[in-house]
Amino acid sequence: MKNSPIGVFDSGYGGLTVLKALEKILPGFDFLYLGDNARTPYGTRSFEVVYEYTLQAVKYLFSRNCPLVVIACNTASAKALRNIQQLDLPKIAPENRVLGVIRPSVEKVAEITKNGHVGVLGTVGTVTSNSYPIELEKWSKGKVISTVQEACPMWVPIVENNEIETKGAEFFIKKNIQNILQKDKDLDTLILACTHYPLLSKIIQKYVPEKIKILEQGQIVADKLLDYLQRHPEIGDKLTKSGNVIFQTTESAENFENTASLFLGREVKACNIHL
Ligand code: DGL
């Protein structure tokens, strides 16, 4: 039988933090990971461009027989998901599903915060889209939430260029964390609203006071997906479970293999594709 994997898409390596959690919570499922490393970062690109690139990726994953695609990228979820779900999906593949990372994250944040003081660290695109404050207001179930945001434009390039363990990385991370802590002295919850950021979490933790809870999205998205599949067996039944995980990148397969192997802690084989 032909494989029907869950498609996982990101602008680059960040979505691997989501894939890792998905593999744990859905063992044996087939996955097709696609990183648009040739065009990363998305965070500084316009709405139109992020939408165009993300739609290309979703169409490609559909063509590779993925009935369900997880956009494991906040920037793409903020700028492209709604259009894809409402305008494109009904035309190109009404029976398929495309899910993002913002809604599950927002629901978790609203559940976790005790005093309603929430900080969002994200790309320029995610922060300027205001998706988090807007969605937090919508899904906080009456809890009053005050949100401050900080765009961290250097963090994705640090990860994509594997500059994580450097003084440069430390400099930018410290600066952005200090900025957000200044914006609200009562923060009790900080969401890493970019799937690349958990790869920097060791340094992030150094600068965030212990009383502030740092939320990473991998586990949150994985838990919600499991719940979604239980509620939607018509989608779950289409997914094959032969334990195949395929990695594809729009950049050099060799570079992808080296970096992804480091991040996932196991050997990764990838191939190059064109969108
Ligand atoms: N991982 C993407 C996100 O969650 C990074 C976007 C980018 O390429 O700048 O927003």
PDB file of N, CA and C and ligand atoms in Angstrom, residues 10-11 14 40-43 72-75 123 126 156 194-196, ligand 1:
ATOM      1  N   ASP A  10       8.149  23.259   7.712  1.00  0.00           N
ATOM      2  CA  ASP A  10       8.701  24.475   8.324  1.00  0.00           C
ATOM      3  C   ASP A  10       9.603  25.157   7.306  1.00  0.00           C
ATOM      4  N   SER A  11       9.929  26.419   7.594  1.00  0.00           N
ATOM      5  CA  SER A  11      10.847  27.137   6.713  1.00  0.00           C
ATOM      6  C   SER A  11      12.243  26.524   6.761  1.00  0.00           C
ATOM      7  N   GLY A  14      13.409  24.352  12.263  1.00  0.00           N
ATOM      8  CA  GLY A  14      12.609  24.545  13.476  1.00  0.00           C
ATOM      9  C   GLY A  14      11.531  23.489  13.666  1.00  0.00           C
ATOM     10  N   THR A  40      14.616  30.052   3.778  1.00  0.00           N
ATOM     11  CA  THR A  40      14.519  30.484   5.168  1.00  0.00           C
ATOM     12  C   THR A  40      15.384  31.730   5.360  1.00  0.00           C
ATOM     13  N   PRO A  41      15.101  32.654   6.254  1.00  0.00           N
ATOM     14  CA  PRO A  41      13.946  32.656   7.143  1.00  0.00           C
ATOM     15  C   PRO A  41      12.711  33.265   6.493  1.00  0.00           C
ATOM     16  N   TYR A  42      11.567  32.836   6.984  1.00  0.00           N
ATOM     17  CA  TYR A  42      10.296  33.418   6.535  1.00  0.00           C
ATOM     18  C   TYR A  42       9.943  34.662   7.376  1.00  0.00           C
ATOM     19  N   GLY A  43      10.524  34.709   8.572  1.00  0.00           N
ATOM     20  CA  GLY A  43      10.095  35.698   9.574  1.00  0.00           C
ATOM     21  C   GLY A  43      10.145  37.145   9.141  1.00  0.00           C
ATOM     22  N   ALA A  72       4.386  23.451  10.920  1.00  0.00           N
ATOM     23  CA  ALA A  72       5.125  23.544  12.178  1.00  0.00           C
ATOM     24  C   ALA A  72       5.958  24.819  12.210  1.00  0.00           C
ATOM     25  N   CYS A  73       5.322  25.910  11.857  1.00  0.00           N
ATOM     26  CA  CYS A  73       5.998  27.200  11.739  1.00  0.00           C
ATOM     27  C   CYS A  73       4.979  28.274  12.122  1.00  0.00           C
ATOM     28  N   ASN A  74       5.340  29.098  13.092  1.00  0.00           N
ATOM     29  CA  ASN A  74       4.403  30.137  13.553  1.00  0.00           C
ATOM     30  C   ASN A  74       4.199  31.213  12.501  1.00  0.00           C
ATOM     31  N   THR A  75       5.299  31.580  11.834  1.00  0.00           N
ATOM     32  CA  THR A  75       5.207  32.651  10.846  1.00  0.00           C
ATOM     33  C   THR A  75       4.239  32.237   9.737  1.00  0.00           C
ATOM     34  N   THR A 123       9.181  35.565  15.674  1.00  0.00           N
ATOM     35  CA  THR A 123       9.836  36.259  14.562  1.00  0.00           C
ATOM     36  C   THR A 123       9.145  37.610  14.352  1.00  0.00           C
ATOM     37  N   THR A 126       5.618  36.953  12.987  1.00  0.00           N
ATOM     38  CA  THR A 126       4.635  36.485  13.968  1.00  0.00           C
ATOM     39  C   THR A 126       4.226  37.633  14.888  1.00  0.00           C
ATOM     40  N   VAL A 156      16.412  32.849  14.440  1.00  0.00           N
ATOM     41  CA  VAL A 156      16.277  31.804  13.406  1.00  0.00           C
ATOM     42  C   VAL A 156      17.588  31.672  12.601  1.00  0.00           C
ATOM     43  N   CYS A 194       8.082  30.285  18.225  1.00  0.00           N
ATOM     44  CA  CYS A 194       8.785  29.987  16.979  1.00  0.00           C
ATOM     45  C   CYS A 194       9.373  28.610  17.190  1.00  0.00           C
ATOM     46  N   THR A 195       9.147  27.738  16.228  1.00  0.00           N
ATOM     47  CA  THR A 195       9.548  26.345  16.445  1.00  0.00           C
ATOM     48  C   THR A 195      11.065  26.162  16.428  1.00  0.00           C
ATOM     49  N   HIS A 196      11.788  27.178  15.982  1.00  0.00           N
ATOM     50  CA  HIS A 196      13.253  27.092  16.050  1.00  0.00           C
ATOM     51  C   HIS A 196      13.768  27.292  17.485  1.00  0.00           C
TER      52      HIS A 196
HETATM   53  N1  DGL B   1      10.105  28.105  12.705  1.00  0.00           N
HETATM   54  C1  DGL B   1       9.530  29.298  12.145  1.00  0.00           C
HETATM   55  C2  DGL B   1       8.473  29.846  13.091  1.00  0.00           C
HETATM   56  O1  DGL B   1       7.989  29.108  13.935  1.00  0.00           O
HETATM   57  C3  DGL B   1      10.622  30.247  11.772  1.00  0.00           C
HETATM   58  C4  DGL B   1      10.204  31.197  10.739  1.00  0.00           C
HETATM   59  C5  DGL B   1      11.325  31.788   9.951  1.00  0.00           C
HETATM   60  O2  DGL B   1      11.762  31.127   9.015  1.00  0.00           O
HETATM   61  O3  DGL B   1      11.718  32.930  10.237  1.00  0.00           O
HETATM   62  O4  DGL B   1       8.065  30.987  13.003  1.00  0.00           O
END
